[in-house]
Amino acid sequence: MENIVEIRESPERFSPQHTFSSGQTFRFYPEGNTWTGVAMGALVRIREENGQIVLKMQGGSRTREDWRAYFDLDRDYTVLFPDADPILQRALAAAPGLRVLRQEPFETLISFIISANNNIPRIRGIIRALCREAGTPFTADGETWHAFPSPEQLGAVPEKRLRELGCGYRAPYIAATAQLAVGTDFSSAGRRETADLLSRLQAFPGVGPKVARCAALFGFGCLDAFPADVWIIRALRELYGFEGSPAQADAFSRRKFGPYAGIAQQYLYYCMRSRNHSFAAAGGV
DNA sequence: TACCAGGAGATCC
DNA sequence: GGATCTCATGGT
C-alpha cells in the first residue's frame, strides 16, 4: 500500500515559489499551479487550494514528522531575528513563506559540488540526469520517478559517463566524493559544531568553503552556516558597507545576523537574485 | 560573440 | 597567507 502524507499550511508560513526559487534545491519544477519534485525517495506535489498550501507526498517511507522537518514547518520564522536591521526586515518581508529546507546530506553535498562555477538551469539538468542514470526508480501517479542516487549508486557510475551526463570537469570530484561517502555516517556528522562539520566536509574532493557551507546549511541543519558567493558579498558590501573577503563573512554575519545567519543569507540571496521590486523600491538594492 | 554561472584546486610568490 | 589561472559547458 502506497505511503501518502498530506500537509496543509498557510501561504504566509510556506511559499513554494519563494522556497524553491531561492537556489537551495534543484529538483522542484513548476507546472501550472503545482510544484512537482522528488525528495527523500518520494514524489512531492504542492499546490494552492482555497487559500491553503497543500503538500502531498507519495511513496517512500517517511512520516509526517519527517516531512515537517524537511520543510522546516515547525519553526517560527517571525522570532528568529528580534534585532533585525531595516535592510533585513525588508528582505524578510519581501519573501514571506521562504523556508530553509532540511535536505538529505549526500544530495546537498553532490548538488553543490555541481553548482561550482555553474548556472542554475544547467545544475538542475545535470542533477536530473544523474538521478535518471543511477537513482532508484519508483512509481507514483502512474509515472516513473527517480530518487537521488545513494553514495554506492553514484560511486558506481564511471567518470567518463559522468562527463557524458554534463558534469564536465567536476566529474572526478563527484566520483571521488561519492566513493568516499560510502560508509560515511552523515547523521552523526550533523550533530557536530558547525566549524567542525565544515572542516570535515571540505575534506571531500570538490568541496571548498562555499560548497561546505551550502551543504551544512541546507543538508545538516547548521542554520548559522553562511554561504558567501559573489551575490552575497555584493549584498553585504552595497547594503552594509562590508569591505572584507568571503573568508571574513562568517564573523561579520554572526555579528550582524546572529545564530540564524544562514536563514538571513537565504532571504538576502533570494531578494538580490529575484530583483524583487518591493525590495528594490524600498531602497534594498 | 563574449561573458557569466550559488567555486575549487593547483601553482605561484 | 593572498593573487592568479584553469577547469567544461549551457545560459544569457
mmCIF file of N, CA and C in Angstrom, chain A residues 21-143:
data_model
loop_
_atom_site.group_PDB
_atom_site.id
_atom_site.type_symbol
_atom_site.label_atom_id
_atom_site.label_comp_id
_atom_site.label_asym_id
_atom_site.label_seq_id
_atom_site.Cartn_x
_atom_site.Cartn_y
_atom_site.Cartn_z
ATOM 1 N N SER A 21 12.572 28.704 -5.445
ATOM 2 C CA SER A 21 13.251 29.594 -6.395
ATOM 3 C C SER A 21 14.441 30.299 -5.757
ATOM 4 N N SER A 22 14.862 29.838 -4.588
ATOM 5 C CA SER A 22 15.913 30.550 -3.882
ATOM 6 C C SER A 22 17.256 29.833 -3.977
ATOM 7 N N GLY A 23 17.389 28.874 -4.921
ATOM 8 C CA GLY A 23 18.682 28.276 -5.170
ATOM 9 C C GLY A 23 19.185 27.325 -4.104
ATOM 10 N N GLN A 24 18.287 26.787 -3.273
ATOM 11 C CA GLN A 24 18.726 25.843 -2.244
ATOM 12 C C GLN A 24 18.443 24.403 -2.632
ATOM 13 N N THR A 25 17.530 24.185 -3.560
ATOM 14 C CA THR A 25 17.232 22.844 -4.063
ATOM 15 C C THR A 25 17.044 22.953 -5.570
ATOM 16 N N PHE A 26 17.306 21.859 -6.286
ATOM 17 C CA PHE A 26 17.310 21.911 -7.751
ATOM 18 C C PHE A 26 16.362 20.899 -8.369
ATOM 19 N N ARG A 27 15.511 20.278 -7.557
ATOM 20 C CA ARG A 27 14.697 19.171 -8.074
ATOM 21 C C ARG A 27 13.205 19.478 -8.125
ATOM 22 N N PHE A 28 12.813 20.726 -7.938
ATOM 23 C CA PHE A 28 11.391 21.060 -7.996
ATOM 24 C C PHE A 28 11.093 21.933 -9.214
ATOM 25 N N TYR A 29 10.013 21.562 -9.921
ATOM 26 C CA TYR A 29 9.644 22.268 -11.138
ATOM 27 C C TYR A 29 8.196 22.750 -11.043
ATOM 28 N N PRO A 30 7.942 23.979 -11.514
ATOM 29 C CA PRO A 30 6.556 24.450 -11.553
ATOM 30 C C PRO A 30 5.886 24.013 -12.845
ATOM 31 N N GLU A 31 4.630 23.573 -12.728
ATOM 32 C CA GLU A 31 3.822 23.287 -13.917
ATOM 33 C C GLU A 31 2.386 23.705 -13.597
ATOM 34 N N GLY A 32 1.967 24.787 -14.232
ATOM 35 C CA GLY A 32 0.661 25.330 -13.892
ATOM 36 C C GLY A 32 0.684 25.879 -12.480
ATOM 37 N N ASN A 33 -0.276 25.486 -11.672
ATOM 38 C CA ASN A 33 -0.320 25.976 -10.291
ATOM 39 C C ASN A 33 0.256 24.951 -9.313
ATOM 40 N N THR A 34 1.014 23.986 -9.848
ATOM 41 C CA THR A 34 1.553 22.926 -8.999
ATOM 42 C C THR A 34 3.075 22.856 -9.110
ATOM 43 N N TRP A 35 3.729 22.713 -7.956
ATOM 44 C CA TRP A 35 5.165 22.440 -7.919
ATOM 45 C C TRP A 35 5.361 20.945 -7.735
ATOM 46 N N THR A 36 6.196 20.331 -8.565
ATOM 47 C CA THR A 36 6.437 18.900 -8.504
ATOM 48 C C THR A 36 7.923 18.625 -8.350
ATOM 49 N N GLY A 37 8.240 17.672 -7.481
ATOM 50 C CA GLY A 37 9.640 17.295 -7.306
ATOM 51 C C GLY A 37 9.755 15.960 -6.604
ATOM 52 N N VAL A 38 10.977 15.500 -6.466
ATOM 53 C CA VAL A 38 11.260 14.264 -5.740
ATOM 54 C C VAL A 38 12.186 14.591 -4.587
ATOM 55 N N ALA A 39 11.826 14.105 -3.399
ATOM 56 C CA ALA A 39 12.667 14.307 -2.219
ATOM 57 C C ALA A 39 12.502 13.109 -1.302
ATOM 58 N N MET A 40 13.575 12.711 -0.677
ATOM 59 C CA MET A 40 13.570 11.595 0.274
ATOM 60 C C MET A 40 12.851 10.365 -0.307
ATOM 61 N N GLY A 41 13.079 10.110 -1.578
ATOM 62 C CA GLY A 41 12.528 8.917 -2.217
ATOM 63 C C GLY A 41 11.037 8.947 -2.454
ATOM 64 N N ALA A 42 10.446 10.155 -2.456
ATOM 65 C CA ALA A 42 9.005 10.266 -2.661
ATOM 66 C C ALA A 42 8.691 11.350 -3.678
ATOM 67 N N LEU A 43 7.519 11.222 -4.308
ATOM 68 C CA LEU A 43 7.025 12.269 -5.192
ATOM 69 C C LEU A 43 6.339 13.339 -4.356
ATOM 70 N N VAL A 44 6.694 14.594 -4.583
ATOM 71 C CA VAL A 44 6.110 15.709 -3.837
ATOM 72 C C VAL A 44 5.355 16.605 -4.798
ATOM 73 N N ARG A 45 4.072 16.828 -4.499
ATOM 74 C CA ARG A 45 3.307 17.785 -5.295
ATOM 75 C C ARG A 45 2.735 18.836 -4.350
ATOM 76 N N ILE A 46 2.886 20.096 -4.720
ATOM 77 C CA ILE A 46 2.438 21.189 -3.864
ATOM 78 C C ILE A 46 1.603 22.156 -4.681
ATOM 79 N N ARG A 47 0.424 22.452 -4.197
ATOM 80 C CA ARG A 47 -0.463 23.355 -4.927
ATOM 81 C C ARG A 47 -1.238 24.214 -3.944
ATOM 82 N N GLU A 48 -1.753 25.333 -4.445
ATOM 83 C CA GLU A 48 -2.607 26.172 -3.609
ATOM 84 C C GLU A 48 -4.054 25.799 -3.856
ATOM 85 N N GLU A 49 -4.792 25.674 -2.766
ATOM 86 C CA GLU A 49 -6.179 25.215 -2.876
ATOM 87 C C GLU A 49 -7.009 25.941 -1.831
ATOM 88 N N ASN A 50 -7.925 26.764 -2.279
ATOM 89 C CA ASN A 50 -8.789 27.521 -1.370
ATOM 90 C C ASN A 50 -7.991 28.321 -0.341
ATOM 91 N N GLY A 51 -6.942 28.984 -0.830
ATOM 92 C CA GLY A 51 -6.164 29.830 0.059
ATOM 93 C C GLY A 51 -5.221 29.087 0.973
ATOM 94 N N GLN A 52 -5.098 27.780 0.781
ATOM 95 C CA GLN A 52 -4.163 26.991 1.569
ATOM 96 C C GLN A 52 -3.109 26.362 0.668
ATOM 97 N N ILE A 53 -1.925 26.130 1.220
ATOM 98 C CA ILE A 53 -0.879 25.404 0.511
ATOM 99 C C ILE A 53 -0.994 23.930 0.904
ATOM 100 N N VAL A 54 -1.220 23.087 -0.093
ATOM 101 C CA VAL A 54 -1.408 21.662 0.160
ATOM 102 C C VAL A 54 -0.189 20.896 -0.341
ATOM 103 N N LEU A 55 0.487 20.222 0.573
ATOM 104 C CA LEU A 55 1.659 19.409 0.233
ATOM 105 C C LEU A 55 1.258 17.943 0.267
ATOM 106 N N LYS A 56 1.470 17.240 -0.857
ATOM 107 C CA LYS A 56 1.120 15.822 -0.926
ATOM 108 C C LYS A 56 2.347 15.009 -1.324
ATOM 109 N N MET A 57 2.740 14.104 -0.411
ATOM 110 C CA MET A 57 3.909 13.270 -0.649
ATOM 111 C C MET A 57 3.476 11.832 -0.886
ATOM 112 N N GLN A 58 3.938 11.240 -1.997
ATOM 113 C CA GLN A 58 3.545 9.892 -2.370
ATOM 114 C C GLN A 58 4.773 9.005 -2.539
ATOM 115 N N GLY A 59 4.745 7.845 -1.880
ATOM 116 C CA GLY A 59 5.868 6.917 -1.995
ATOM 117 C C GLY A 59 6.857 7.112 -0.863
ATOM 118 N N GLY A 60 7.923 6.337 -0.895
ATOM 119 C CA GLY A 60 8.915 6.423 0.166
ATOM 120 C C GLY A 60 8.387 5.873 1.470
ATOM 121 N N SER A 61 9.090 6.133 2.545
ATOM 122 C CA SER A 61 8.713 5.569 3.843
ATOM 123 C C SER A 61 8.709 6.631 4.937
ATOM 124 N N ARG A 62 8.732 7.897 4.558
ATOM 125 C CA ARG A 62 8.847 8.962 5.561
ATOM 126 C C ARG A 62 7.506 9.286 6.196
ATOM 127 N N THR A 63 7.595 9.730 7.446
ATOM 128 C CA THR A 63 6.398 10.060 8.212
ATOM 129 C C THR A 63 6.058 11.542 8.077
ATOM 130 N N ARG A 64 4.909 11.915 8.585
ATOM 131 C CA ARG A 64 4.502 13.314 8.610
ATOM 132 C C ARG A 64 5.542 14.185 9.326
ATOM 133 N N GLU A 65 6.074 13.656 10.413
ATOM 134 C CA GLU A 65 7.082 14.408 11.173
ATOM 135 C C GLU A 65 8.351 14.607 10.351
ATOM 136 N N ASP A 66 8.727 13.573 9.596
ATOM 137 C CA ASP A 66 9.899 13.696 8.720
ATOM 138 C C ASP A 66 9.707 14.841 7.728
ATOM 139 N N TRP A 67 8.516 14.907 7.148
ATOM 140 C CA TRP A 67 8.263 15.923 6.126
ATOM 141 C C TRP A 67 8.164 17.312 6.731
ATOM 142 N N ARG A 68 7.586 17.418 7.928
ATOM 143 C CA ARG A 68 7.546 18.728 8.587
ATOM 144 C C ARG A 68 8.955 19.222 8.873
ATOM 145 N N ALA A 69 9.848 18.273 9.202
ATOM 146 C CA ALA A 69 11.245 18.643 9.426
ATOM 147 C C ALA A 69 11.915 19.031 8.110
ATOM 148 N N TYR A 70 11.609 18.288 7.050
ATOM 149 C CA TYR A 70 12.208 18.577 5.744
ATOM 150 C C TYR A 70 11.880 20.001 5.289
ATOM 151 N N PHE A 71 10.612 20.377 5.455
ATOM 152 C CA PHE A 71 10.200 21.721 5.039
ATOM 153 C C PHE A 71 10.346 22.755 6.162
ATOM 154 N N ASP A 72 10.871 22.341 7.279
ATOM 155 C CA ASP A 72 11.130 23.224 8.426
ATOM 156 C C ASP A 72 9.855 23.953 8.863
ATOM 157 N N LEU A 73 8.738 23.196 8.879
ATOM 158 C CA LEU A 73 7.433 23.826 9.102
ATOM 159 C C LEU A 73 7.152 24.149 10.564
ATOM 160 N N ASP A 74 7.920 23.599 11.484
ATOM 161 C CA ASP A 74 7.615 23.803 12.900
ATOM 162 C C ASP A 74 8.478 24.872 13.556
ATOM 163 N N ARG A 75 9.147 25.648 12.736
ATOM 164 C CA ARG A 75 9.960 26.741 13.258
ATOM 165 C C ARG A 75 9.235 28.063 13.011
ATOM 166 N N ASP A 76 9.171 28.895 14.041
ATOM 167 C CA ASP A 76 8.541 30.210 13.908
ATOM 168 C C ASP A 76 9.562 31.211 13.382
ATOM 169 N N TYR A 77 9.461 31.517 12.091
ATOM 170 C CA TYR A 77 10.450 32.405 11.474
ATOM 171 C C TYR A 77 10.306 33.860 11.928
ATOM 172 N N THR A 78 9.188 34.173 12.589
ATOM 173 C CA THR A 78 8.965 35.578 12.966
ATOM 174 C C THR A 78 9.766 35.987 14.200
ATOM 175 N N VAL A 79 10.368 35.011 14.883
ATOM 176 C CA VAL A 79 11.100 35.344 16.111
ATOM 177 C C VAL A 79 12.606 35.099 15.988
ATOM 178 N N LEU A 80 13.073 34.794 14.772
ATOM 179 C CA LEU A 80 14.484 34.429 14.605
ATOM 180 C C LEU A 80 15.416 35.630 14.668
ATOM 181 N N PHE A 81 14.889 36.809 14.289
ATOM 182 C CA PHE A 81 15.751 37.992 14.197
ATOM 183 C C PHE A 81 15.131 39.155 14.981
ATOM 184 N N PRO A 82 15.139 39.043 16.299
ATOM 185 C CA PRO A 82 14.497 40.083 17.126
ATOM 186 C C PRO A 82 15.168 41.447 16.961
ATOM 187 N N ASP A 83 16.440 41.467 16.575
ATOM 188 C CA ASP A 83 17.154 42.734 16.428
ATOM 189 C C ASP A 83 17.456 43.043 14.968
ATOM 190 N N ALA A 84 16.557 42.564 14.065
ATOM 191 C CA ALA A 84 16.823 42.730 12.636
ATOM 192 C C ALA A 84 16.929 44.204 12.261
ATOM 193 N N ASP A 85 17.940 44.530 11.456
ATOM 194 C CA ASP A 85 18.098 45.892 10.954
ATOM 195 C C ASP A 85 17.056 46.133 9.864
ATOM 196 N N PRO A 86 16.853 47.366 9.448
ATOM 197 C CA PRO A 86 15.820 47.676 8.443
ATOM 198 C C PRO A 86 16.019 46.948 7.118
ATOM 199 N N ILE A 87 17.262 46.723 6.720
ATOM 200 C CA ILE A 87 17.516 46.038 5.449
ATOM 201 C C ILE A 87 17.053 44.587 5.528
ATOM 202 N N LEU A 88 17.428 43.901 6.609
ATOM 203 C CA LEU A 88 16.998 42.511 6.774
ATOM 204 C C LEU A 88 15.485 42.437 6.929
ATOM 205 N N GLN A 89 14.922 43.402 7.614
ATOM 206 C CA GLN A 89 13.462 43.417 7.768
ATOM 207 C C GLN A 89 12.773 43.471 6.404
ATOM 208 N N ARG A 90 13.313 44.290 5.505
ATOM 209 C CA ARG A 90 12.720 44.375 4.169
ATOM 210 C C ARG A 90 12.881 43.065 3.416
ATOM 211 N N ALA A 91 14.053 42.432 3.554
ATOM 212 C CA ALA A 91 14.291 41.155 2.868
ATOM 213 C C ALA A 91 13.328 40.081 3.385
ATOM 214 N N LEU A 92 13.127 40.057 4.694
ATOM 215 C CA LEU A 92 12.212 39.074 5.280
ATOM 216 C C LEU A 92 10.793 39.307 4.796
ATOM 217 N N ALA A 93 10.412 40.573 4.699
ATOM 218 C CA ALA A 93 9.049 40.904 4.280
ATOM 219 C C ALA A 93 8.834 40.673 2.794
ATOM 220 N N ALA A 94 9.922 40.685 2.025
ATOM 221 C CA ALA A 94 9.811 40.573 0.572
ATOM 222 C C ALA A 94 9.612 39.137 0.104
ATOM 223 N N ALA A 95 9.905 38.167 0.959
ATOM 224 C CA ALA A 95 9.786 36.763 0.555
ATOM 225 C C ALA A 95 9.079 35.956 1.631
ATOM 226 N N PRO A 96 7.841 36.322 1.964
ATOM 227 C CA PRO A 96 7.137 35.600 3.031
ATOM 228 C C PRO A 96 6.954 34.123 2.675
ATOM 229 N N GLY A 97 7.158 33.266 3.650
ATOM 230 C CA GLY A 97 6.977 31.840 3.422
ATOM 231 C C GLY A 97 8.205 31.141 2.882
ATOM 232 N N LEU A 98 9.299 31.883 2.665
ATOM 233 C CA LEU A 98 10.558 31.234 2.269
ATOM 234 C C LEU A 98 11.097 30.466 3.459
ATOM 235 N N ARG A 99 11.336 29.175 3.271
ATOM 236 C CA ARG A 99 11.877 28.362 4.354
ATOM 237 C C ARG A 99 13.143 27.669 3.898
ATOM 238 N N VAL A 100 14.088 27.536 4.805
ATOM 239 C CA VAL A 100 15.322 26.811 4.515
ATOM 240 C C VAL A 100 15.069 25.325 4.754
ATOM 241 N N LEU A 101 15.138 24.554 3.676
ATOM 242 C CA LEU A 101 14.837 23.132 3.752
ATOM 243 C C LEU A 101 15.939 22.368 4.478
ATOM 244 N N ARG A 102 15.527 21.262 5.109
ATOM 245 C CA ARG A 102 16.497 20.329 5.703
ATOM 246 C C ARG A 102 16.559 19.114 4.779
ATOM 247 N N GLN A 103 17.467 19.208 3.779
ATOM 248 C CA GLN A 103 17.520 18.177 2.757
ATOM 249 C C GLN A 103 18.447 17.039 3.182
ATOM 250 N N GLU A 104 18.559 16.034 2.308
ATOM 251 C CA GLU A 104 19.419 14.903 2.620
ATOM 252 C C GLU A 104 20.882 15.299 2.409
ATOM 253 N N PRO A 105 21.742 14.954 3.383
ATOM 254 C CA PRO A 105 23.130 15.420 3.358
ATOM 255 C C PRO A 105 23.890 15.086 2.069
ATOM 256 N N PHE A 106 23.814 13.834 1.645
ATOM 257 C CA PHE A 106 24.603 13.449 0.467
ATOM 258 C C PHE A 106 24.120 14.179 -0.786
ATOM 259 N N GLU A 107 22.799 14.345 -0.891
ATOM 260 C CA GLU A 107 22.256 15.057 -2.053
ATOM 261 C C GLU A 107 22.738 16.507 -2.092
ATOM 262 N N THR A 108 22.743 17.185 -0.936
ATOM 263 C CA THR A 108 23.189 18.577 -0.937
ATOM 264 C C THR A 108 24.685 18.657 -1.240
ATOM 265 N N LEU A 109 25.443 17.722 -0.718
ATOM 266 C CA LEU A 109 26.892 17.745 -0.951
ATOM 267 C C LEU A 109 27.200 17.636 -2.449
ATOM 268 N N ILE A 110 26.592 16.652 -3.110
ATOM 269 C CA ILE A 110 26.827 16.463 -4.545
ATOM 270 C C ILE A 110 26.237 17.624 -5.357
ATOM 271 N N SER A 111 25.041 18.056 -4.980
ATOM 272 C CA SER A 111 24.381 19.122 -5.741
ATOM 273 C C SER A 111 25.215 20.390 -5.762
ATOM 274 N N PHE A 112 25.828 20.715 -4.616
ATOM 275 C CA PHE A 112 26.574 21.970 -4.574
ATOM 276 C C PHE A 112 28.007 21.808 -5.077
ATOM 277 N N ILE A 113 28.521 20.570 -5.160
ATOM 278 C CA ILE A 113 29.754 20.364 -5.935
ATOM 279 C C ILE A 113 29.468 20.705 -7.388
ATOM 280 N N ILE A 114 28.294 20.276 -7.867
ATOM 281 C CA ILE A 114 27.914 20.558 -9.255
ATOM 282 C C ILE A 114 27.684 22.056 -9.469
ATOM 283 N N SER A 115 27.287 22.743 -8.407
ATOM 284 C CA SER A 115 26.930 24.163 -8.549
ATOM 285 C C SER A 115 28.139 25.061 -8.795
ATOM 286 N N ALA A 116 29.351 24.527 -8.542
ATOM 287 C CA ALA A 116 30.543 25.374 -8.628
ATOM 288 C C ALA A 116 30.733 25.940 -10.026
ATOM 289 N N ASN A 117 30.825 27.253 -10.111
ATOM 290 C CA ASN A 117 31.040 27.938 -11.387
ATOM 291 C C ASN A 117 30.042 27.461 -12.438
ATOM 292 N N ASN A 118 28.784 27.367 -12.050
ATOM 293 C CA ASN A 118 27.743 26.816 -12.922
ATOM 294 C C ASN A 118 26.493 27.674 -12.798
ATOM 295 N N ASN A 119 25.565 27.502 -13.719
ATOM 296 C CA ASN A 119 24.302 28.247 -13.612
ATOM 297 C C ASN A 119 23.149 27.329 -13.265
ATOM 298 N N ILE A 120 22.136 27.889 -12.642
ATOM 299 C CA ILE A 120 21.083 27.084 -12.037
ATOM 300 C C ILE A 120 20.337 26.191 -13.039
ATOM 301 N N PRO A 121 19.971 26.685 -14.226
ATOM 302 C CA PRO A 121 19.284 25.777 -15.165
ATOM 303 C C PRO A 121 20.119 24.544 -15.511
ATOM 304 N N ARG A 122 21.422 24.736 -15.664
ATOM 305 C CA ARG A 122 22.262 23.590 -16.017
ATOM 306 C C ARG A 122 22.485 22.672 -14.826
ATOM 307 N N ILE A 123 22.581 23.257 -13.625
ATOM 308 C CA ILE A 123 22.696 22.434 -12.412
ATOM 309 C C ILE A 123 21.487 21.507 -12.323
ATOM 310 N N ARG A 124 20.304 22.058 -12.552
ATOM 311 C CA ARG A 124 19.089 21.256 -12.487
ATOM 312 C C ARG A 124 19.118 20.122 -13.503
ATOM 313 N N GLY A 125 19.582 20.440 -14.712
ATOM 314 C CA GLY A 125 19.641 19.432 -15.765
ATOM 315 C C GLY A 125 20.604 18.305 -15.436
ATOM 316 N N ILE A 126 21.773 18.656 -14.891
ATOM 317 C CA ILE A 126 22.773 17.642 -14.547
ATOM 318 C C ILE A 126 22.245 16.734 -13.446
ATOM 319 N N ILE A 127 21.636 17.337 -12.416
ATOM 320 C CA ILE A 127 21.126 16.540 -11.299
ATOM 321 C C ILE A 127 20.013 15.603 -11.772
ATOM 322 N N ARG A 128 19.153 16.112 -12.637
ATOM 323 C CA ARG A 128 18.101 15.256 -13.168
ATOM 324 C C ARG A 128 18.698 14.081 -13.945
ATOM 325 N N ALA A 129 19.742 14.354 -14.714
ATOM 326 C CA ALA A 129 20.397 13.286 -15.480
ATOM 327 C C ALA A 129 21.029 12.249 -14.554
ATOM 328 N N LEU A 130 21.653 12.706 -13.467
ATOM 329 C CA LEU A 130 22.269 11.773 -12.513
ATOM 330 C C LEU A 130 21.219 10.881 -11.866
ATOM 331 N N CYS A 131 20.080 11.472 -11.531
ATOM 332 C CA CYS A 131 19.014 10.693 -10.892
ATOM 333 C C CYS A 131 18.471 9.633 -11.844
ATOM 334 N N ARG A 132 18.261 10.013 -13.095
ATOM 335 C CA ARG A 132 17.757 9.053 -14.074
ATOM 336 C C ARG A 132 18.785 7.958 -14.336
ATOM 337 N N GLU A 133 20.047 8.309 -14.272
ATOM 338 C CA GLU A 133 21.112 7.357 -14.567
ATOM 339 C C GLU A 133 21.284 6.336 -13.450
ATOM 340 N N ALA A 134 21.254 6.816 -12.185
ATOM 341 C CA ALA A 134 21.696 5.949 -11.087
ATOM 342 C C ALA A 134 20.734 5.874 -9.908
ATOM 343 N N GLY A 135 19.695 6.733 -9.881
ATOM 344 C CA GLY A 135 18.792 6.745 -8.740
ATOM 345 C C GLY A 135 17.774 5.619 -8.782
ATOM 346 N N THR A 136 17.332 5.195 -7.615
ATOM 347 C CA THR A 136 16.343 4.128 -7.537
ATOM 348 C C THR A 136 14.998 4.595 -8.093
ATOM 349 N N PRO A 137 14.457 3.893 -9.101
ATOM 350 C CA PRO A 137 13.167 4.304 -9.668
ATOM 351 C C PRO A 137 11.996 3.876 -8.791
ATOM 352 N N PHE A 138 10.926 4.659 -8.857
ATOM 353 C CA PHE A 138 9.691 4.266 -8.192
ATOM 354 C C PHE A 138 8.525 4.841 -8.981
ATOM 355 N N THR A 139 7.346 4.293 -8.739
ATOM 356 C CA THR A 139 6.165 4.711 -9.481
ATOM 357 C C THR A 139 5.202 5.460 -8.573
ATOM 358 N N ALA A 140 4.720 6.609 -9.068
ATOM 359 C CA ALA A 140 3.705 7.366 -8.340
ATOM 360 C C ALA A 140 2.904 8.158 -9.351
ATOM 361 N N ASP A 141 1.599 8.230 -9.123
ATOM 362 C CA ASP A 141 0.715 8.922 -10.062
ATOM 363 C C ASP A 141 0.845 8.364 -11.482
ATOM 364 N N GLY A 142 1.144 7.066 -11.584
ATOM 365 C CA GLY A 142 1.212 6.424 -12.883
ATOM 366 C C GLY A 142 2.446 6.758 -13.694
ATOM 367 N N GLU A 143 3.425 7.424 -13.059
ATOM 368 C CA GLU A 143 4.666 7.748 -13.763
ATOM 369 C C GLU A 143 5.855 7.194 -13.001
#
